[in-house]
């Protein structure tokens, strides 16, 4: 089957977190691929947004966003905020708190990496990202591959970084209410990111969506690049059932097989799109 490319992609990363490209390079790639809209959604940071907006230079619509980390019932969940006012004080305050947690977590992972023979891993990862970037396990995974200690980032996770492995650090993020509030305060829309990537049964996933909606969450990321068609259909059904907005995003970090901006982002016609909200009006959808 031929690959489908959407011109709208509302989930991507730059080197302001664990993406490989600078915001400028990412925007150029999106322009080259014919996208009309790209949301930059770095982990717990809006640090790359200004550069992305400048790089766009009228060639593409850049949506300011962020992917916020939270914990729900012991499960790490990600909440994408779209259409954000990045100068909003509540959002800034929330991001400062996340930054502190991220630094502590990254240092702790670095100490464990040290014991596995990776010298100055935290500093080395910081050097490879933008100044002040959010350092995630994704940054460590790339470094492990670069050092020749894993074949791929997936391999690095399976060998070192995932739960139960030598460099795993259990971090308790705050609950889902605070990030949703910060997003709404910044005039944005909160979207539950890649719901099928959590290790939740369908019953638990529905409970998560109910809680998410209760605290003010409005959208579900229905389409991701690497996803089974059945999962997309199921998430679409949940969108209808809970009267949520549908979003779509590649979660692009770097070039790899089956990973590309806009790739395979398909939303069924009748779903209410996340860009139908008033907050999206100024982005020319
Ligand atoms: P963290 O927020 O520090 O837990 O890191 C999360 C990031 O690590 C994700 O956004 C992905 O970029 C990356 N990641 C998580 N799991 C995997 C995996 N199994 N393989 C490759 N990258 C992963
Ligand atoms: Mn990531
Ligand atoms: Mn994520
Ligand atoms: Mn992401």
Coordinates of C-alpha atoms and ligand atoms in Angstrom, one line a residue:
X1 CA 0.0 0.0 0.0
X2 CA 1.3 3.4 -0.9
X3 CA 2.3 5.6 2.1
X4 CA -0.1 8.4 3.0
X5 CA 1.3 11.8 3.9
X6 CA -0.8 14.3 5.9
X7 CA 0.0 18.0 5.4
X8 CA -0.8 18.5 9.1
X9 CA 1.4 17.1 11.8
X10 CA 0.7 18.0 15.4
X11 CA 3.5 16.1 17.3
X12 CA 7.2 16.5 16.7
X13 CA 10.5 17.0 18.5
X14 CA 13.6 19.2 18.1
X15 CA 16.9 19.3 19.9
X16 CA 15.2 21.4 22.5
X17 CA 14.5 17.9 23.9
X18 CA 15.3 14.5 22.3
X19 CA 14.9 15.3 18.6
X20 CA 18.0 15.2 16.4
X21 CA 17.2 18.4 14.4
X22 CA 17.4 22.0 15.4
X23 CA 14.0 23.7 15.2
X24 CA 15.2 25.4 12.0
X25 CA 16.2 22.1 10.4
X26 CA 12.9 20.5 11.5
X27 CA 10.9 23.3 10.0
X28 CA 12.9 23.1 6.8
X29 CA 12.2 19.4 6.6
X30 CA 8.5 20.0 7.1
X31 CA 8.5 22.7 4.3
X32 CA 10.4 20.4 2.0
X33 CA 7.8 17.7 2.6
X34 CA 5.0 20.0 1.7
X35 CA 3.4 20.3 5.2
X36 CA 1.1 23.3 5.8
X37 CA 1.0 22.9 9.6
X38 CA 3.6 21.6 12.1
X39 CA 3.3 21.6 15.9
X40 CA 6.6 21.6 17.8
X41 CA 5.9 19.6 21.0
X42 CA 9.2 19.1 22.8
X43 CA 9.2 17.2 26.1
X44 CA 8.3 19.6 29.0
X45 CA 9.7 22.5 27.1
X46 CA 8.7 25.3 24.7
X47 CA 12.4 26.2 24.3
X48 CA 12.5 25.6 20.5
X49 CA 9.2 27.4 19.6
X50 CA 10.6 30.9 18.9
X51 CA 13.3 29.6 16.6
X52 CA 10.7 27.4 14.8
X53 CA 8.4 30.4 14.3
X54 CA 11.2 32.5 12.9
X55 CA 12.4 29.7 10.6
X56 CA 8.9 29.3 9.2
X57 CA 9.0 32.7 7.6
X58 CA 5.5 32.5 6.1
X59 CA 6.2 29.1 4.4
X60 CA 4.4 27.0 7.0
X61 CA 2.1 27.4 10.0
X62 CA 4.0 26.5 13.2
X63 CA 1.8 25.7 16.2
X64 CA 3.5 26.3 19.6
X65 CA 3.2 23.2 21.7
X66 CA 4.8 20.9 24.3
X67 CA 4.5 17.3 25.4
X68 CA 4.1 17.2 29.2
X69 CA 4.9 14.3 31.4
X70 CA 2.5 13.1 34.0
X71 CA 1.7 10.0 36.1
X72 CA -1.7 8.4 36.1
X73 CA -2.2 5.2 38.3
X74 CA 1.5 4.5 38.2
X75 CA 1.5 4.8 34.4
X76 CA 3.7 7.4 32.7
X77 CA 1.4 9.4 30.4
X78 CA 2.1 12.2 27.9
X79 CA -0.1 15.2 27.4
X80 CA 0.4 17.3 24.3
X81 CA -0.6 20.9 24.6
X82 CA -1.4 22.7 21.3
X83 CA -2.0 26.4 20.4
X84 CA -0.1 27.6 23.5
X85 CA 0.7 31.1 24.5
X86 CA 4.3 30.4 25.5
X87 CA 4.6 33.6 27.5
X88 CA 1.8 32.5 29.8
X89 CA 2.9 32.7 33.5
X90 CA 1.1 29.5 34.7
X91 CA 2.6 27.5 31.8
X92 CA 6.1 28.9 32.5
X93 CA 5.8 28.1 36.2
X94 CA 4.7 24.5 35.4
X95 CA 7.5 24.1 32.9
X96 CA 10.1 25.3 35.5
X97 CA 8.9 22.6 37.9
X98 CA 9.1 19.9 35.2
X99 CA 12.6 21.1 34.3
X100 CA 13.7 20.6 37.9
X101 CA 12.3 17.1 37.9
X102 CA 13.9 16.4 34.5
X103 CA 17.4 17.6 35.6
X104 CA 17.2 15.4 38.7
X105 CA 16.1 12.4 36.7
X106 CA 18.7 12.9 34.0
X107 CA 21.5 13.2 36.5
X108 CA 20.3 10.0 38.3
X109 CA 20.2 8.2 34.9
X110 CA 23.7 9.6 34.2
X111 CA 25.0 8.1 37.5
X112 CA 23.7 4.7 36.6
X113 CA 25.2 5.0 33.1
X114 CA 28.5 5.8 34.7
X115 CA 28.4 2.5 36.5
X116 CA 27.9 0.8 33.1
X117 CA 31.1 2.4 31.8
X118 CA 29.7 5.5 30.1
X119 CA 31.9 8.4 31.2
X120 CA 30.1 11.7 31.9
X121 CA 27.0 10.5 30.1
X122 CA 24.8 13.4 31.3
X123 CA 27.3 16.1 30.2
X124 CA 27.8 14.3 26.9
X125 CA 24.1 14.2 26.2
X126 CA 23.7 17.8 27.1
X127 CA 26.5 18.8 24.7
X128 CA 24.6 17.1 21.9
X129 CA 21.3 18.9 22.5
X130 CA 20.4 22.6 22.4
X131 CA 21.4 24.7 25.5
X132 CA 18.9 24.2 28.2
X133 CA 17.2 21.3 26.4
X134 CA 15.1 18.7 28.3
X135 CA 17.2 15.6 28.6
X136 CA 15.1 12.5 28.3
X137 CA 15.8 8.8 28.0
X138 CA 15.7 9.4 24.2
X139 CA 18.8 11.5 24.5
X140 CA 20.6 8.7 26.4
X141 CA 19.4 6.1 23.9
X142 CA 21.0 8.1 21.1
X143 CA 24.2 8.4 23.0
X144 CA 24.3 4.7 23.8
X145 CA 24.0 3.9 20.1
X146 CA 26.7 6.5 19.2
X147 CA 29.0 4.7 21.7
X148 CA 28.4 1.5 19.9
X149 CA 26.8 -0.1 22.9
X150 CA 23.5 -0.7 21.2
X151 CA 22.3 -1.3 17.6
X152 CA 19.4 1.1 17.8
X153 CA 17.6 3.3 20.2
X154 CA 15.0 0.5 20.7
X155 CA 17.9 -1.8 21.6
X156 CA 19.3 0.8 24.0
X157 CA 15.9 0.9 25.7
X158 CA 15.7 -2.8 25.9
X159 CA 19.2 -3.2 27.2
X160 CA 19.6 -0.2 29.5
X161 CA 16.8 2.2 29.8
X162 CA 13.5 0.6 30.2
X163 CA 11.9 -0.4 33.5
X164 CA 13.9 -3.2 35.2
X165 CA 17.1 -2.5 33.3
X166 CA 20.3 -1.2 34.8
X167 CA 19.9 2.5 34.0
X168 CA 16.2 2.9 34.7
X169 CA 15.2 5.6 37.1
X170 CA 11.6 5.6 38.4
X171 CA 10.4 9.2 38.3
X172 CA 7.1 10.2 39.8
X173 CA 5.7 13.0 37.8
X174 CA 2.7 15.0 39.0
X175 CA -0.8 13.9 38.2
X176 CA -2.7 14.8 35.0
X177 CA -4.6 17.7 36.4
X178 CA -1.8 20.2 36.7
X179 CA -0.5 20.0 33.2
X180 CA -4.0 20.2 31.7
X181 CA -4.6 23.3 33.8
X182 CA -1.3 24.9 32.6
X183 CA -2.2 24.2 29.0
X184 CA -5.7 25.7 29.4
X185 CA -4.4 28.7 31.2
X186 CA -2.1 29.3 28.2
X187 CA -5.1 29.2 25.9
X188 CA -4.3 25.8 24.6
X189 CA -5.9 22.4 24.0
X190 CA -4.8 19.3 26.0
X191 CA -4.5 16.1 24.0
X192 CA -3.8 12.7 25.3
X193 CA -0.7 11.6 23.4
X194 CA -0.3 8.1 21.8
X195 CA -2.8 6.3 24.0
X196 CA -2.0 2.9 22.6
X197 CA 1.6 3.1 23.7
X198 CA 0.7 2.9 27.4
X199 CA 0.5 -0.6 28.9
X200 CA -3.1 -0.3 29.7
X201 CA -6.0 -2.6 29.1
X202 CA -9.0 -1.2 27.2
X203 CA -10.9 -0.8 30.4
X204 CA -8.0 1.2 32.0
X205 CA -7.6 3.3 28.9
X206 CA -11.2 4.3 29.0
X207 CA -10.8 5.1 32.7
X208 CA -7.8 7.3 31.8
X209 CA -9.8 9.1 29.1
X210 CA -12.7 9.7 31.5
X211 CA -10.3 11.1 34.1
X212 CA -8.5 13.2 31.5
X213 CA -11.8 14.6 30.3
X214 CA -12.9 15.4 33.9
X215 CA -9.8 17.5 34.5
X216 CA -10.3 19.4 31.3
X217 CA -8.6 17.3 28.6
X218 CA -10.2 17.9 25.2
X219 CA -8.4 15.7 22.7
X220 CA -7.1 12.3 21.9
X221 CA -4.2 11.6 19.5
X222 CA -6.0 9.2 17.2
X223 CA -3.4 8.9 14.5
X224 CA 0.4 8.3 15.0
X225 CA 3.0 7.3 12.4
X226 CA 3.8 3.8 13.7
X227 CA 0.4 2.4 14.5
X228 CA -1.7 -0.6 13.7
X229 CA -4.8 0.5 11.6
X230 CA -7.0 -1.4 14.2
X231 CA -5.7 0.9 16.9
X232 CA -6.5 4.0 14.9
X233 CA -10.1 2.7 14.4
X234 CA -10.4 2.0 18.1
X235 CA -9.1 5.4 19.2
X236 CA -11.5 7.0 16.8
X237 CA -14.3 5.1 18.4
X238 CA -13.2 6.3 21.8
X239 CA -13.1 9.9 20.5
X240 CA -16.8 9.6 19.4
X241 CA -17.8 7.8 22.6
X242 CA -16.3 10.5 24.9
X243 CA -17.0 13.4 22.5
X244 CA -13.4 14.3 22.3
X245 CA -11.4 16.2 19.6
X246 CA -9.2 14.1 17.3
X247 CA -5.5 14.9 16.8
X248 CA -2.8 13.4 14.7
X249 CA 1.0 13.5 15.0
X250 CA 4.1 11.6 13.8
X251 CA 6.1 12.0 17.0
X252 CA 9.0 12.6 14.7
X253 CA 12.4 12.7 16.4
X254 CA 14.9 11.7 13.7
X255 CA 15.1 9.9 10.4
X256 CA 14.4 6.2 10.7
X257 CA 12.4 3.5 9.1
X258 CA 8.6 4.2 9.2
X259 CA 9.3 7.6 10.8
X260 CA 8.6 10.7 9.0
X261 CA 6.8 14.0 9.3
X262 CA 3.2 13.6 8.2
X263 CA 3.5 9.8 7.6
X264 CA 0.4 7.7 7.9
X265 CA -1.6 10.4 9.8
X266 CA -5.2 9.5 8.8
X267 CA -8.3 10.7 10.5
X268 CA -11.8 9.6 9.6
X269 CA -14.0 12.3 8.1
X270 CA -16.6 12.4 10.8
X271 CA -14.2 12.9 13.7
X272 CA -14.2 16.4 15.2
X273 CA -10.7 17.7 14.4
X274 CA -8.6 19.4 17.1
X275 CA -8.1 22.3 14.8
X276 CA -11.8 23.2 14.8
X277 CA -11.5 25.0 18.1
X278 CA -11.4 28.8 18.4
X279 CA -7.8 28.7 19.7
X280 CA -6.7 27.3 16.3
X281 CA -8.3 30.1 14.2
X282 CA -5.2 32.1 13.9
X283 CA -3.2 29.2 12.5
X284 CA -5.0 29.2 9.1
X285 CA -6.3 25.6 9.0
Ligands
LIG1 P1 11.5 10.0 29.2 O1 10.6 11.1 29.2 O2 12.8 10.4 29.8 O3 10.9 8.8 29.9 O4 11.9 9.6 27.8 C1 10.8 9.3 26.9 C2 11.3 9.3 25.4 O5 12.1 8.2 25.2 C3 10.2 9.2 24.4 O6 9.6 10.4 24.1 C4 10.8 8.5 23.3 O7 11.5 9.5 22.5 C5 11.9 7.7 23.9 N1 11.5 6.3 24.0 C6 10.7 5.8 25.0 N2 10.6 4.4 24.8 C7 11.3 4.1 23.7 C8 11.6 2.9 23.1 N3 11.1 1.7 23.5 N4 12.4 2.9 22.0 C9 12.9 4.1 21.6 N5 12.7 5.3 22.2 C10 11.9 5.3 23.2
LIG2 MN1 10.9 11.7 22.8
LIG3 MN1 5.5 10.7 24.1
LIG4 MN1 6.7 12.8 21.6

